[in-house]
Amino acid sequence: MLLDHVAETQPPHQLTPPGNSSGKKVNGDSDTTNKGSMWVLDQKLDQPMDEEAGRLRTMYREKKFSALLLMRLAFQSLGVVFGDLGTSPLYVFYNTFPHGINDPEDVVGALSLIIYSLTLVPLLKYVFVVCRANDSGQGGTFALYSLLCRHANVKIIPNQHRTDEELTTYSRSTFHEQSYAAKTKKWLEGHASRKNALLLLVLIGTCMVIGDGILTPVISVLSAAGGIKVRSPGMNSDYVILVAVVILVGLFSVQHYGTDKVGWLFAPIVLLWFLLIGGIGIFNIWKHDSTVLRAFSPVYIYRYFKRNGRNGWTSLGGIMLSITGTEALFADLAYFPVSAVQIAFTTVVFPCLLLAYCGQAAFLVKNHADKTVLQAFYLSIPEQIYWPVFIVATLAAIVASQATISATFSIIKQAHALGCFPRVKVVHTSKKFLGQIYIPDINWILMILCIAVTAGFKNQSQIGNAYGTAVVIVMLATTLLMTLIMILVWRCHWILVVTFTSLSLIVECTYFSAVLCKVDQGGWVPLVIAAAFLLIMYVWHYGTLKRYEFEMHSKVSMAWLLGLGPSLGLVRVPGIGLVYTELASGVPHIFSHFITNLPAIHQVVVFVCVKYLPVYTVPEEERFLVKRIGPKSFHMFRCVARYGYKDLHKKDDDFEKKLFENLFLFVRLESMMEGCSDSDEYSINGQQTERSRDGLLTNNGNTTTSTVDLSILSVDSIVPAKSPPHANNTVSSYGQMSSQNEIDELEFLNNCRESGVVHILGNTVVRARRDSRFYKKIAVDYIYAFLRKICRENSVIFNVPHESLLNVGQIFYV
């Protein structure tokens, strides 16, 4: 059923009384003289459930792991976190010397650069510094952005409420007003352009990670498949491309099964891979030239640049491939403690990579022909174990590709949760692990782009240039975000901040200048891909922001709603209407638009707001907030369902069930507190609240796990102001006094639920004004409109049955 009318950018004037055109709450200062005609707003509880919330917080503190469990987690992290970094030896030296090796000493200089790049970036920066900046175990650019949003008011869409800060997973630190952190916070919050610049930085980093998710499978699989040609020199290169494409198609085709069933194989494969490349490295050092170990001296870096000049500088684009996978290391941090990742990297990954590169360098010093450099890794393998190593290399490339694909799914889910990506279908592939998801639309787009890059370039050197460009830009974005994290979250001394930022920028800007020289040699690929995704994400966020601002500025005043009376000036028909809105407070404009065009409304109306917060998850027992709107006779409620960026919206039947459980629980708690109050404010101590909650969560033998945030009653809850009984009544006494009213209302709600539930969704269409600039018209009228047309509807996201759906259309101009 569709109700479609055109609404102006502001609500009709008759919706708001004089003096309250902004839609703010009606002040109750004059209610003391005539309480029978008005209602008291913002009644407060003396003591919210701080004691209970404190006990809940302990559930989400960082767990302590035994030494045995830590070693087991370190082993498992190999298959998830380090696959991308571990496959770099397949292609680093070829991309460093695409035109061959002129002087064997150049190999030693390149090896020295690789050694110190691995030491400075993955080891010191990421494993021991950046990984500590995780958001309760979650890594990636959006995790850093979420941390910043909790410590400073930098979120563009202002849909947070003070009650959100009371979540057990909403951790943040405070600082002195005169501190450097406070000044930085004030500077960030001082102007909207700085908030937009921060968001743009996060989006750029995110888009480059998506580009990484396209290029990693290409270069890893293509390099692994190249081993076939080493044993069959006469084979046409097109056959290698065909094998790589078949592997890629197979990899993306099985994504919908998830990695839960085969994930246990990843760690053994990657561990075997690291042991093999480390062992082969030792063999090559012993067999060919052990003097390459002098590359641990940084003097050879100076000699390398002095000898090669500009060519040495541009070769840094190939050297940088030795640290690709480092950002994926941080993005895939979710399921392992930082200590486990540190143990795995320092004891297995780092030593084996150093041995692998030293072994290849020793081989190339003695064998530096042009064709030798092309397949340096495979040619350096002892002949007896060639095919087993080839098989393990192919499997390791698949594991590395899987890790980046999963990271891409995860980061797009985070972008969608923060309003920066169109609505797409998200499939939960594992019952054990919440973060294992599959996004069909993105999966097929990634596959098409991977095949296009593989078949289009056919050149590992150009693909390597593209790969390096994506990685270095992500690293730069992470460095800038980490600077703010160190100031606002960690509150480090300014000397430490300057030291970290300076060293990181010197290394990364050096690499960035090198990859810029290769933009025309394949480096343009991630820039084009990132630009396309950035345009999509920014335009979608802009449209989402404007829709939210329209909802905020045009919401209906409470005075107008109360003036309509309990019937709202309409016929109240049996049933419950769930009105979905983006507002967590106030009455949305679509409701006034609805009741001014239809003569009837349901007997019970619940305004439902589903919003995402800058936290990785919201515990199930803290997800729903319920409050009453207007007097009891209006039968109107608000329910706010809060999710973190890693949470998945469950199916509608489960969501609807939990919503009504919390609604009924709210009615019981409200009735209980009315009976115990002796003033305009409720007074329940923490112990009484705990006992009452435990008792109310069980109804007719059915125990629920949902709770209601009692502190929400202090916000907009409107109840009749009447003379309450004495304050010293016990739980049982005030339960008896209010039980009849409670039973009557609960029976009324149950009857309405049985009569039917209708889902009322707003469909706000955003259009550019006629006098807007041409680029704004293109962005809003074409790009944003196209994205809204092809993305999934809210009714599909919420799994609303078509026969229970009612769309309320409105148009507004920006």
PDB file of N, CA and C in Angstrom, residues 475-515:
ATOM      1  N   MET A 475      48.252   3.455   4.117  1.00  0.00           N
ATOM      2  CA  MET A 475      49.192   3.667   5.226  1.00  0.00           C
ATOM      3  C   MET A 475      49.259   5.133   5.627  1.00  0.00           C
ATOM      4  N   LEU A 476      49.241   6.018   4.652  1.00  0.00           N
ATOM      5  CA  LEU A 476      49.250   7.450   4.966  1.00  0.00           C
ATOM      6  C   LEU A 476      47.998   7.857   5.732  1.00  0.00           C
ATOM      7  N   ALA A 477      46.847   7.349   5.306  1.00  0.00           N
ATOM      8  CA  ALA A 477      45.598   7.656   6.012  1.00  0.00           C
ATOM      9  C   ALA A 477      45.647   7.131   7.443  1.00  0.00           C
ATOM     10  N   THR A 478      46.176   5.929   7.629  1.00  0.00           N
ATOM     11  CA  THR A 478      46.281   5.359   8.978  1.00  0.00           C
ATOM     12  C   THR A 478      47.199   6.184   9.858  1.00  0.00           C
ATOM     13  N   THR A 479      48.305   6.667   9.294  1.00  0.00           N
ATOM     14  CA  THR A 479      49.243   7.496  10.066  1.00  0.00           C
ATOM     15  C   THR A 479      48.569   8.765  10.566  1.00  0.00           C
ATOM     16  N   LEU A 480      47.829   9.441   9.703  1.00  0.00           N
ATOM     17  CA  LEU A 480      47.159  10.678  10.121  1.00  0.00           C
ATOM     18  C   LEU A 480      46.089  10.405  11.169  1.00  0.00           C
ATOM     19  N   LEU A 481      45.338   9.312  11.017  1.00  0.00           N
ATOM     20  CA  LEU A 481      44.341   8.962  12.026  1.00  0.00           C
ATOM     21  C   LEU A 481      45.002   8.568  13.338  1.00  0.00           C
ATOM     22  N   MET A 482      46.126   7.858  13.259  1.00  0.00           N
ATOM     23  CA  MET A 482      46.838   7.463  14.475  1.00  0.00           C
ATOM     24  C   MET A 482      47.366   8.668  15.232  1.00  0.00           C
ATOM     25  N   THR A 483      47.718   9.730  14.525  1.00  0.00           N
ATOM     26  CA  THR A 483      48.155  10.948  15.206  1.00  0.00           C
ATOM     27  C   THR A 483      47.054  11.488  16.115  1.00  0.00           C
ATOM     28  N   LEU A 484      45.828  11.516  15.603  1.00  0.00           N
ATOM     29  CA  LEU A 484      44.704  11.970  16.422  1.00  0.00           C
ATOM     30  C   LEU A 484      44.398  10.985  17.548  1.00  0.00           C
ATOM     31  N   ILE A 485      44.544   9.689  17.276  1.00  0.00           N
ATOM     32  CA  ILE A 485      44.314   8.689  18.319  1.00  0.00           C
ATOM     33  C   ILE A 485      45.298   8.873  19.464  1.00  0.00           C
ATOM     34  N   MET A 486      46.554   9.107  19.153  1.00  0.00           N
ATOM     35  CA  MET A 486      47.567   9.288  20.191  1.00  0.00           C
ATOM     36  C   MET A 486      47.298  10.526  21.036  1.00  0.00           C
ATOM     37  N   ILE A 487      46.711  11.550  20.418  1.00  0.00           N
ATOM     38  CA  ILE A 487      46.427  12.790  21.159  1.00  0.00           C
ATOM     39  C   ILE A 487      45.141  12.665  21.974  1.00  0.00           C
ATOM     40  N   LEU A 488      44.051  12.227  21.332  1.00  0.00           N
ATOM     41  CA  LEU A 488      42.739  12.249  21.979  1.00  0.00           C
ATOM     42  C   LEU A 488      42.450  11.013  22.826  1.00  0.00           C
ATOM     43  N   VAL A 489      42.899   9.855  22.383  1.00  0.00           N
ATOM     44  CA  VAL A 489      42.550   8.603  23.068  1.00  0.00           C
ATOM     45  C   VAL A 489      43.642   8.189  24.042  1.00  0.00           C
ATOM     46  N   TRP A 490      44.875   8.118  23.555  1.00  0.00           N
ATOM     47  CA  TRP A 490      45.975   7.691  24.422  1.00  0.00           C
ATOM     48  C   TRP A 490      46.534   8.829  25.272  1.00  0.00           C
ATOM     49  N   ARG A 491      46.335  10.077  24.816  1.00  0.00           N
ATOM     50  CA  ARG A 491      46.854  11.275  25.496  1.00  0.00           C
ATOM     51  C   ARG A 491      48.365  11.186  25.705  1.00  0.00           C
ATOM     52  N   CYS A 492      49.069  10.851  24.624  1.00  0.00           N
ATOM     53  CA  CYS A 492      50.525  10.744  24.672  1.00  0.00           C
ATOM     54  C   CYS A 492      51.164  12.133  24.744  1.00  0.00           C
ATOM     55  N   HIS A 493      52.374  12.157  25.213  1.00  0.00           N
ATOM     56  CA  HIS A 493      53.137  13.404  25.226  1.00  0.00           C
ATOM     57  C   HIS A 493      53.396  13.840  23.795  1.00  0.00           C
ATOM     58  N   TRP A 494      53.445  15.152  23.585  1.00  0.00           N
ATOM     59  CA  TRP A 494      53.555  15.658  22.218  1.00  0.00           C
ATOM     60  C   TRP A 494      54.846  15.222  21.540  1.00  0.00           C
ATOM     61  N   ILE A 495      55.892  14.962  22.328  1.00  0.00           N
ATOM     62  CA  ILE A 495      57.157  14.509  21.730  1.00  0.00           C
ATOM     63  C   ILE A 495      56.976  13.132  21.081  1.00  0.00           C
ATOM     64  N   LEU A 496      56.254  12.232  21.772  1.00  0.00           N
ATOM     65  CA  LEU A 496      55.988  10.907  21.215  1.00  0.00           C
ATOM     66  C   LEU A 496      55.131  11.006  19.953  1.00  0.00           C
ATOM     67  N   VAL A 497      54.141  11.894  19.987  1.00  0.00           N
ATOM     68  CA  VAL A 497      53.265  12.064  18.825  1.00  0.00           C
ATOM     69  C   VAL A 497      54.060  12.561  17.623  1.00  0.00           C
ATOM     70  N   VAL A 498      54.886  13.573  17.853  1.00  0.00           N
ATOM     71  CA  VAL A 498      55.689  14.135  16.759  1.00  0.00           C
ATOM     72  C   VAL A 498      56.679  13.100  16.227  1.00  0.00           C
ATOM     73  N   THR A 499      57.286  12.331  17.135  1.00  0.00           N
ATOM     74  CA  THR A 499      58.258  11.315  16.715  1.00  0.00           C
ATOM     75  C   THR A 499      57.606  10.251  15.843  1.00  0.00           C
ATOM     76  N   PHE A 500      56.484   9.709  16.313  1.00  0.00           N
ATOM     77  CA  PHE A 500      55.788   8.675  15.556  1.00  0.00           C
ATOM     78  C   PHE A 500      55.327   9.193  14.199  1.00  0.00           C
ATOM     79  N   THR A 501      54.693  10.366  14.209  1.00  0.00           N
ATOM     80  CA  THR A 501      54.145  10.909  12.960  1.00  0.00           C
ATOM     81  C   THR A 501      55.253  11.237  11.973  1.00  0.00           C
ATOM     82  N   SER A 502      56.339  11.827  12.469  1.00  0.00           N
ATOM     83  CA  SER A 502      57.435  12.227  11.581  1.00  0.00           C
ATOM     84  C   SER A 502      58.097  11.019  10.934  1.00  0.00           C
ATOM     85  N   LEU A 503      58.438  10.012  11.741  1.00  0.00           N
ATOM     86  CA  LEU A 503      59.094   8.828  11.193  1.00  0.00           C
ATOM     87  C   LEU A 503      58.193   8.112  10.192  1.00  0.00           C
ATOM     88  N   SER A 504      56.901   7.983  10.533  1.00  0.00           N
ATOM     89  CA  SER A 504      55.972   7.301   9.631  1.00  0.00           C
ATOM     90  C   SER A 504      55.823   8.053   8.318  1.00  0.00           C
ATOM     91  N   LEU A 505      55.676   9.371   8.402  1.00  0.00           N
ATOM     92  CA  LEU A 505      55.470  10.152   7.181  1.00  0.00           C
ATOM     93  C   LEU A 505      56.719  10.181   6.313  1.00  0.00           C
ATOM     94  N   ILE A 506      57.911  10.189   6.947  1.00  0.00           N
ATOM     95  CA  ILE A 506      59.145  10.177   6.157  1.00  0.00           C
ATOM     96  C   ILE A 506      59.230   8.896   5.320  1.00  0.00           C
ATOM     97  N   VAL A 507      58.975   7.765   5.958  1.00  0.00           N
ATOM     98  CA  VAL A 507      59.055   6.482   5.252  1.00  0.00           C
ATOM     99  C   VAL A 507      57.965   6.379   4.193  1.00  0.00           C
ATOM    100  N   GLU A 508      56.723   6.692   4.576  1.00  0.00           N
ATOM    101  CA  GLU A 508      55.604   6.480   3.667  1.00  0.00           C
ATOM    102  C   GLU A 508      55.559   7.507   2.544  1.00  0.00           C
ATOM    103  N   CYS A 509      55.934   8.743   2.835  1.00  0.00           N
ATOM    104  CA  CYS A 509      55.971   9.751   1.766  1.00  0.00           C
ATOM    105  C   CYS A 509      57.080   9.433   0.761  1.00  0.00           C
ATOM    106  N   THR A 510      58.164   8.841   1.247  1.00  0.00           N
ATOM    107  CA  THR A 510      59.223   8.405   0.332  1.00  0.00           C
ATOM    108  C   THR A 510      58.688   7.365  -0.634  1.00  0.00           C
ATOM    109  N   TYR A 511      57.999   6.377  -0.102  1.00  0.00           N
ATOM    110  CA  TYR A 511      57.390   5.359  -0.967  1.00  0.00           C
ATOM    111  C   TYR A 511      56.325   5.969  -1.870  1.00  0.00           C
ATOM    112  N   PHE A 512      55.550   6.897  -1.337  1.00  0.00           N
ATOM    113  CA  PHE A 512      54.475   7.514  -2.114  1.00  0.00           C
ATOM    114  C   PHE A 512      55.042   8.275  -3.313  1.00  0.00           C
ATOM    115  N   SER A 513      56.148   8.981  -3.107  1.00  0.00           N
ATOM    116  CA  SER A 513      56.771   9.711  -4.216  1.00  0.00           C
ATOM    117  C   SER A 513      57.251   8.747  -5.300  1.00  0.00           C
ATOM    118  N   ALA A 514      57.673   7.537  -4.871  1.00  0.00           N
ATOM    119  CA  ALA A 514      58.137   6.547  -5.850  1.00  0.00           C
ATOM    120  C   ALA A 514      56.978   5.980  -6.669  1.00  0.00           C
ATOM    121  N   VAL A 515      55.862   5.674  -5.992  1.00  0.00           N
ATOM    122  CA  VAL A 515      54.736   5.083  -6.736  1.00  0.00           C
ATOM    123  C   VAL A 515      54.059   6.121  -7.622  1.00  0.00           C
TER     124      VAL A 515
END
